[in-house]
Coordinates of C-alpha atoms and ligand atoms in Angstrom, one line a residue:
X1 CA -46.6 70.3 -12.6
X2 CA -48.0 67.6 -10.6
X3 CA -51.8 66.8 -10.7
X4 CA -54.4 68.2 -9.0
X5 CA -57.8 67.0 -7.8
X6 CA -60.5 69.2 -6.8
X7 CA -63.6 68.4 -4.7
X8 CA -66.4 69.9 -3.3
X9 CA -70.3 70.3 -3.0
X10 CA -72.2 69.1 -6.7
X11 CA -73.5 73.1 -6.2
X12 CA -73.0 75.6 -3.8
X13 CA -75.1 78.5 -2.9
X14 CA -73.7 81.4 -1.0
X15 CA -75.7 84.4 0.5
X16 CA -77.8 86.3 3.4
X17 CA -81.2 84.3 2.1
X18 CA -80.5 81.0 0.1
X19 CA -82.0 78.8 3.1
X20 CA -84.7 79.9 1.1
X21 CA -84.1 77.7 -1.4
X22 CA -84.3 74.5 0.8
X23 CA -87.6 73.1 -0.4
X24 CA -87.2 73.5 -4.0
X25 CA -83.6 71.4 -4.2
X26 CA -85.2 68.7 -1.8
X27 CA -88.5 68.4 -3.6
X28 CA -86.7 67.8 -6.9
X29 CA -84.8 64.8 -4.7
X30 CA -87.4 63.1 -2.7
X31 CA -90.1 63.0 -0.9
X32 CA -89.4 62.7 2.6
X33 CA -86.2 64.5 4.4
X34 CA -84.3 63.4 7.3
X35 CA -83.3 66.9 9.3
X36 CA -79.6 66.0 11.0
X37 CA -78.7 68.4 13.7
X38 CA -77.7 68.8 17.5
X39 CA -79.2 68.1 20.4
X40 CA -80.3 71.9 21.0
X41 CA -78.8 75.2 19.3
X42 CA -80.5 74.4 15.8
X43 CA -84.0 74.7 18.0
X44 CA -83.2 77.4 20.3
X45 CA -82.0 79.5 17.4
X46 CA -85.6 79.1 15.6
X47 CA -83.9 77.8 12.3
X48 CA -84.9 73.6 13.1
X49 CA -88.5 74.9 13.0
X50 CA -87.5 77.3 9.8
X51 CA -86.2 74.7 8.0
X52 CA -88.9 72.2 8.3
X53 CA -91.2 74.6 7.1
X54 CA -89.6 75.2 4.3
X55 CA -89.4 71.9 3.8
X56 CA -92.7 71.4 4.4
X57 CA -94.0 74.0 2.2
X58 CA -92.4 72.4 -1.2
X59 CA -94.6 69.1 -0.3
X60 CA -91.1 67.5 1.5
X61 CA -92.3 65.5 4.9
X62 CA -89.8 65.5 7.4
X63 CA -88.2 63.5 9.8
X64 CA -85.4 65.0 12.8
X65 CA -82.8 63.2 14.1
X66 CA -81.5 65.8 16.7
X67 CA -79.2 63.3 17.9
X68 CA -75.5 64.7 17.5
X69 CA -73.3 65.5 20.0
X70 CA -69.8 67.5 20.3
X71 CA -67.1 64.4 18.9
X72 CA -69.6 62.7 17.4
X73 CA -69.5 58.8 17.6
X74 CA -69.5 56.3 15.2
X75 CA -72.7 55.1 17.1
X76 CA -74.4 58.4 16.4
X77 CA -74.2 58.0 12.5
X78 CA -75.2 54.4 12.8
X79 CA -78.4 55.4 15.0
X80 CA -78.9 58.0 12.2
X81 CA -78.7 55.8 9.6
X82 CA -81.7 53.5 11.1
X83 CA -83.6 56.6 11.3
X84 CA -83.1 57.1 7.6
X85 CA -84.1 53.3 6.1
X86 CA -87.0 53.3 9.1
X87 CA -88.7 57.1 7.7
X88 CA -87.8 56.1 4.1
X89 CA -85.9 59.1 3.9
X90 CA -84.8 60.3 0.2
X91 CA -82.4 63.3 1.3
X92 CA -80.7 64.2 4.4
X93 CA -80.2 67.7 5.4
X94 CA -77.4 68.1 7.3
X95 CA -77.4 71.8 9.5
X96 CA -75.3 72.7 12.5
X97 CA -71.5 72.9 13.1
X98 CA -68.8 70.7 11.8
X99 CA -70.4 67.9 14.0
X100 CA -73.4 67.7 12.7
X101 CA -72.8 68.2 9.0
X102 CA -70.3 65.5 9.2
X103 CA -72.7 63.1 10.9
X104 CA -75.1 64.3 8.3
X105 CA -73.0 63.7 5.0
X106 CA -72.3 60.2 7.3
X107 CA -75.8 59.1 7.4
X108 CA -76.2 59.8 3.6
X109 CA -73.2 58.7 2.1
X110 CA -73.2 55.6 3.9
X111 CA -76.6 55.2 4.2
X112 CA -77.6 52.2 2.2
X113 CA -73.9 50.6 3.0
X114 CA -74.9 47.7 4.4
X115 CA -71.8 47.3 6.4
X116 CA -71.2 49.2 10.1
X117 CA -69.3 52.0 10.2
X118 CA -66.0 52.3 11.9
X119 CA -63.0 54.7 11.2
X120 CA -61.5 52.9 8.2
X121 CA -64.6 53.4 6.3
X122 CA -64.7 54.4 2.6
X123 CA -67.9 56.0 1.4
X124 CA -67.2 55.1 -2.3
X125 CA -70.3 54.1 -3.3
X126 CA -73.5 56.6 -4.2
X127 CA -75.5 57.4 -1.0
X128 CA -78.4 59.2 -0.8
X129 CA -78.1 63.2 -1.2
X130 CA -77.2 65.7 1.1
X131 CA -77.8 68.9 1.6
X132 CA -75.3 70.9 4.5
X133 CA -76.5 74.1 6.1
X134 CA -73.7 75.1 8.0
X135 CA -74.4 77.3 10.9
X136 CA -70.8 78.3 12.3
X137 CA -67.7 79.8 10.0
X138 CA -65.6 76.9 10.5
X139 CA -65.0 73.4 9.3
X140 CA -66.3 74.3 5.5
X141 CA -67.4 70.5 6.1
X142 CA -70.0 71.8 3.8
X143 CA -67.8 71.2 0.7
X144 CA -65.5 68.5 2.1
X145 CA -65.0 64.8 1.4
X146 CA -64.8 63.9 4.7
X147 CA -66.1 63.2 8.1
X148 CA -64.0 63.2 11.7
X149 CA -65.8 60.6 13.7
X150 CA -64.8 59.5 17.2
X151 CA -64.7 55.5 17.5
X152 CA -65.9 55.5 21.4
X153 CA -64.4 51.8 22.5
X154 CA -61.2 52.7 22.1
X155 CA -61.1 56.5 22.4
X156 CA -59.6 57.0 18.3
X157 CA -60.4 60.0 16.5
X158 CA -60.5 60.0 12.4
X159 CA -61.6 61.1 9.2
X160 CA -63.6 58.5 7.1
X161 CA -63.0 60.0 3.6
X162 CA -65.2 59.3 0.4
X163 CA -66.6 60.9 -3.0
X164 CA -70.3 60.1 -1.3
X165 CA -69.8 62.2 1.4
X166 CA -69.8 65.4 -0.9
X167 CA -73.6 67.1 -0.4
X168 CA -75.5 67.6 -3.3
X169 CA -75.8 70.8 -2.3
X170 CA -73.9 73.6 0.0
X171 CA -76.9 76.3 1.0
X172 CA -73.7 78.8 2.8
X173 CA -76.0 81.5 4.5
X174 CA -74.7 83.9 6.7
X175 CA -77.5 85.0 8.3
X176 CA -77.7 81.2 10.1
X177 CA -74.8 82.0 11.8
X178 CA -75.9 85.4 13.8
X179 CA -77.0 83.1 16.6
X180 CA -73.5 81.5 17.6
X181 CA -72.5 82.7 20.4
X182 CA -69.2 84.1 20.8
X183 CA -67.2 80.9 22.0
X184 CA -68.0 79.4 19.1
X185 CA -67.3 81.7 16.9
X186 CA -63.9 82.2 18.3
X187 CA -63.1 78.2 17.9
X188 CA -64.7 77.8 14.7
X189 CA -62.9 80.9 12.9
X190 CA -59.7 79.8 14.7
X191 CA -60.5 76.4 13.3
X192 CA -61.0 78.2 9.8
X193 CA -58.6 80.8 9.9
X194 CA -55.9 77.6 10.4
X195 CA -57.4 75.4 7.8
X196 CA -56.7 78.4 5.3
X197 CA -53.1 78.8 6.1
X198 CA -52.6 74.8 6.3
X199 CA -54.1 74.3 2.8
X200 CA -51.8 77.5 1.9
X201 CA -48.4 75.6 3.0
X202 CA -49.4 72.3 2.5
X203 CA -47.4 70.2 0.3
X204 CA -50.8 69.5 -1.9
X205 CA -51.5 73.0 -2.6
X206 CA -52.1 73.9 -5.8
X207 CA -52.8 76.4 -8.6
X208 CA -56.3 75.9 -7.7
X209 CA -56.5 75.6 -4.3
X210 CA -53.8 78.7 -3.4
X211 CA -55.3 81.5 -3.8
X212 CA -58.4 80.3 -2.4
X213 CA -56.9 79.7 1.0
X214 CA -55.3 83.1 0.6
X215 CA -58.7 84.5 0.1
X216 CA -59.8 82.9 2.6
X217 CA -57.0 84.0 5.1
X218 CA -57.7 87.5 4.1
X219 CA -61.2 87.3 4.7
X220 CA -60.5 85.5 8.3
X221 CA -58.5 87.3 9.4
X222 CA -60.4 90.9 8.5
X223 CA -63.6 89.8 10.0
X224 CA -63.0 87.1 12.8
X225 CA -62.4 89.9 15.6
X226 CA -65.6 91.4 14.3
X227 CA -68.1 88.8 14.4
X228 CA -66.6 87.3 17.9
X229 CA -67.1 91.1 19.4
X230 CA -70.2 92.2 17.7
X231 CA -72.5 88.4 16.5
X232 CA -75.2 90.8 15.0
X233 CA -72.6 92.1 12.4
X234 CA -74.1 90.9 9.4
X235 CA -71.4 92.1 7.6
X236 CA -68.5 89.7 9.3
X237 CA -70.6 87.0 9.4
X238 CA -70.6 87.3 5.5
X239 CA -67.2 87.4 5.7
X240 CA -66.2 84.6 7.7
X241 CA -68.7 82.6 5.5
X242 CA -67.3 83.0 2.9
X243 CA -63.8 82.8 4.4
X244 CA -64.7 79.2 5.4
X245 CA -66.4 78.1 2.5
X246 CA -63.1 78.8 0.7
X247 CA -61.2 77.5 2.9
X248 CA -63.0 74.5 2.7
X249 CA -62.7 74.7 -1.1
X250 CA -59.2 75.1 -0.9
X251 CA -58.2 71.9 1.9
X252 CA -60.2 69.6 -0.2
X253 CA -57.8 69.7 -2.7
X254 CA -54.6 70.5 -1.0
X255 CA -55.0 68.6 2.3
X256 CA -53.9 70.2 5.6
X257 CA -50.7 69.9 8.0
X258 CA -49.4 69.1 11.2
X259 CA -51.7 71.3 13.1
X260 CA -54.9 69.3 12.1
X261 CA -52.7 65.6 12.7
X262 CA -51.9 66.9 16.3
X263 CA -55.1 68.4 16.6
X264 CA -56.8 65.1 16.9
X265 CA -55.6 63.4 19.3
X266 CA -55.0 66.2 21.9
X267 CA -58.7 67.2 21.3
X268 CA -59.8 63.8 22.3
X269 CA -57.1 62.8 25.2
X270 CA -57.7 66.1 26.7
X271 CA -61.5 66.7 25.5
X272 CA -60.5 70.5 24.3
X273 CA -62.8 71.8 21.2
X274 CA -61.4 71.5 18.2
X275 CA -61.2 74.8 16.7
X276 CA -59.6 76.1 19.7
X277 CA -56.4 73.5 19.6
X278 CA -56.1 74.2 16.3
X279 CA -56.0 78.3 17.2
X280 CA -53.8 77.4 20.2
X281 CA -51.2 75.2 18.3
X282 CA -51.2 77.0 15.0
X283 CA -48.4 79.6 16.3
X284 CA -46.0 77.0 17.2
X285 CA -46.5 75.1 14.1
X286 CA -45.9 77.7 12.4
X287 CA -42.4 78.6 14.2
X288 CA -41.5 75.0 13.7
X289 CA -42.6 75.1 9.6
X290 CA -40.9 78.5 9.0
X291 CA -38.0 76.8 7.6
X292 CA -40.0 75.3 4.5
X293 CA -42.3 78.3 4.5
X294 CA -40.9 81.3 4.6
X295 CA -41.9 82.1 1.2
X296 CA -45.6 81.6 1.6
X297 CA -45.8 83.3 4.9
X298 CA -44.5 86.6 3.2
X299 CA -47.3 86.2 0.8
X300 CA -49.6 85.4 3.4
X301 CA -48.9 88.6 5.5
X302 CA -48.7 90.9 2.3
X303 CA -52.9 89.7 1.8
X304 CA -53.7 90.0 5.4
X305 CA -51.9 93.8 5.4
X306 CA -49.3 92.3 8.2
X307 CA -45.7 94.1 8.1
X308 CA -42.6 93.0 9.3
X309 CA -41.2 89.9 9.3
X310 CA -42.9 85.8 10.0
X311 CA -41.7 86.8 13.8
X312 CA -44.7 89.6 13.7
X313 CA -47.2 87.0 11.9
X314 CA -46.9 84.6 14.4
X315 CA -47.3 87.6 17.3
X316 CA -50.4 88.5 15.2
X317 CA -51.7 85.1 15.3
X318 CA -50.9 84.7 19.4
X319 CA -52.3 87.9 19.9
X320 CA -55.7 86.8 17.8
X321 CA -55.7 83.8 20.1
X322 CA -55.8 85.4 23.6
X323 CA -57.8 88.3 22.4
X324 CA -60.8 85.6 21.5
X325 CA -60.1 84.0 25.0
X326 CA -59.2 80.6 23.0
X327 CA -55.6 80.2 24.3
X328 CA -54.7 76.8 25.6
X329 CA -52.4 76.0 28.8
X330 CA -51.6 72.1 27.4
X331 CA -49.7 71.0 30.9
X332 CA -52.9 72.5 32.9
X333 CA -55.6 70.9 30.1
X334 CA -53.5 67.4 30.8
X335 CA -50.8 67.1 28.8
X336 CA -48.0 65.3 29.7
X337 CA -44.8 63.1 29.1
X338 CA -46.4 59.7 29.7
X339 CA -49.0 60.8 27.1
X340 CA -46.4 61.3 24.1
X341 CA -46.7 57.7 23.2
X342 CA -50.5 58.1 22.6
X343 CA -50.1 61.6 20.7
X344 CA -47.0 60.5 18.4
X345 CA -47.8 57.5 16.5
X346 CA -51.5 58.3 15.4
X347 CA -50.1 62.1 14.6
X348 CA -47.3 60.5 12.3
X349 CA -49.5 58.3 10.8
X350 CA -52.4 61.0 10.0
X351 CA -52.8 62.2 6.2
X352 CA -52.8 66.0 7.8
X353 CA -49.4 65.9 9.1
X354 CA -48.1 64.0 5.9
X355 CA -49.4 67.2 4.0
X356 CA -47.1 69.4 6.6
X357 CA -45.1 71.3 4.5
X358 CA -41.8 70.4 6.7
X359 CA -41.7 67.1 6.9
X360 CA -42.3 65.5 11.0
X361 CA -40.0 62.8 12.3
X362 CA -40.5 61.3 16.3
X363 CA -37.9 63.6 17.7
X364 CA -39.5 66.6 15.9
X365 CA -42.6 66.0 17.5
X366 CA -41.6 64.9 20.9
X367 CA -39.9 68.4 20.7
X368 CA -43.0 70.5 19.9
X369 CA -44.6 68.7 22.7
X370 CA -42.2 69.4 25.4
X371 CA -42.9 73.1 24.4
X372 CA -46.3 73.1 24.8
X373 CA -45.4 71.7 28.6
X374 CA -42.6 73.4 29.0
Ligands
FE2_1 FE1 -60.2 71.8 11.4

């Protein structure tokens, strides 16, 4: 057996309710919090103003830095990290989407690095402590090493990686995702829902990490349809939470695949969210990784209650796709041939794709590429 690492938040709280728990863990870490969200939906929803209150109320003073934006920049985490040394922040608490927890776990990890940040970063070092409120079922960023970060002079997209971007603390509570509206919740389940297959068939999967992605698959795939139809059902928000939380769990240890290396680069050259190329590329990934997945994909289908053979998984998957309204047309978004050479070498080169559990040469890709266009 070959060796397994396993990462994720110091502790993680799951449940309808543990935002209530907010002040208490901050209190016992500082004395002044840095609030890292977006520019708007953490207000509008009512939960920016919850959250400094309960900040508030355990004797925590707050600062906001409502600064992060869709593809977050490395200037963003930079700006945010002035905030932090200028309001003498102790903790940062990171709520939002995948954007802004990663900016979040950003700002702390690397927040008294006294170095800039660009994509080759390493946040090795302790930071300060962080502690991720996720408010969509997606990235599961909330338990994740990492942070994707978009280097704005020359248009590359990455993951800076690093034990001190693990929060201190994951507060997982459904009931801050009620208010995402339904586009969102399709990309970020999508985003999810292929993160938990991905860790599944990655080469790095593990005794560990396995059946949590297939828990998580089974949980995604039950409850995404729900929660995109109905964002009042309580009961698939819970769901999805959980599923993405696990699945989070689950590609912290065992990495992803080619999905998530191809995922980067279109989402930036062609500006498409990320959850939905992941949603939109996952069936032909899949076709291409049947081959050196077979195995898993019957295992896969036999937890999600899917019959027949990986032919009526992958119909499944299409058909989830354009019933969410999250399919992609890649020649009509802007791909094209004289792009290739801009997609294929950072794709090859990205730890995701290196996870894939069929291994990806230049004519393999250039292949999948012409289908999307074809
Ligand atoms: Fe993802």
């Amino acid at each position: 057996m070959s060796g397994i690492a396993f990462r994720s938040a110091r502790e993680i709280f799951f449940g309808s309710g543990v935002r209530a728990r907010l002040g208490a863990l901050a209190a016992a870490m500082g004395s002044r919090a840095l609030i890292v969200c977006g520019r708007r939906s953490l207000e509008a929803s009512g939960a920016l103003d919850e959250l400094r209150t309960l900040l508030e109320a355990a004797g925590v003073g707050v600062s906001i830095f409502a600064e992060v934006e869709a593809e977050p920049s490395l200037e963003t985490v930079e700006r945010g990290r002035a905030a932090l040394r200028q309001d003498q922040c102790d903790v940062v608490v990171a709520a939002g989407g995948g954007s802004a927890l990663d900016v979040g776990k950003a700002i702390a990890g690397l927040g008294d690095d006294p170095e800039p940040v660009t994509l080759a970063s390493e946040a090795c070092r302790p930071g300060r402590p962080c502690i991720a409120l996720p408010t969509t079922s997606g990235t599961g960023a909330e338990v994740t090493p990492n942070s994707v970060l978009t280097d704005t002079a020359t248009g590359g997209k990455a993951s800076i990686r690093g034990h001190a971007l693990l929060p201190e603390y994951a507060l997982v509570d459904p009931e801050l995702t009620l208010s995402c509206p339904p586009d969102q919740t399709a990309w970020s389940g999508l985003d999810a829902l292929t993160q938990a297959i991905e860790a599944y068939t990655s080469v790095g999967a593990n005794a560990i990490s396995t059946p949590l992605a297939e828990e998580a698959a089974r949980r995604i795939a039950g409850s995404l349809r729900d929660a995109f139809a109905d964002g009042s059902d309580l009961r698939a928000r819970e769901e999805m939470a959980l599923g993405s939380l696990m699945a989070g769990l689950a590609l912290a240890s065992a990495r992803l695949g080619l999905v998530h290396g191809l995922a980067h680069p279109l989402g930036s050259l062609y500006h498409l969210p990320h959850g939905q190329v992941c949603g939109a590329l996952l069936p032909w990934v899949m076709e291409f990784n049947t081959p050196a997945a077979r195995e898993q994909y019957a295992r896969l289908m036999q937890a999600i209650g899917i019959c027949g053979n990986t032919g009526d998984l992958l119909d499944w998957i299409s058909g989830l796709v354009g019933d969410l309204g999250a399919a992609v047309d890649f020649a009509q978004a802007g791909l094209n041939r004289d792009d290739f050479a801009r997609i294929i070498p950072p794709t090859l080169a990205s730890g995701s794709t290196k996870h894939n559990p069929r291994p990806v040469d230049e004519p393999a890709l250039r292949a999948l590429l012409e289908r999307l266009i074809a």
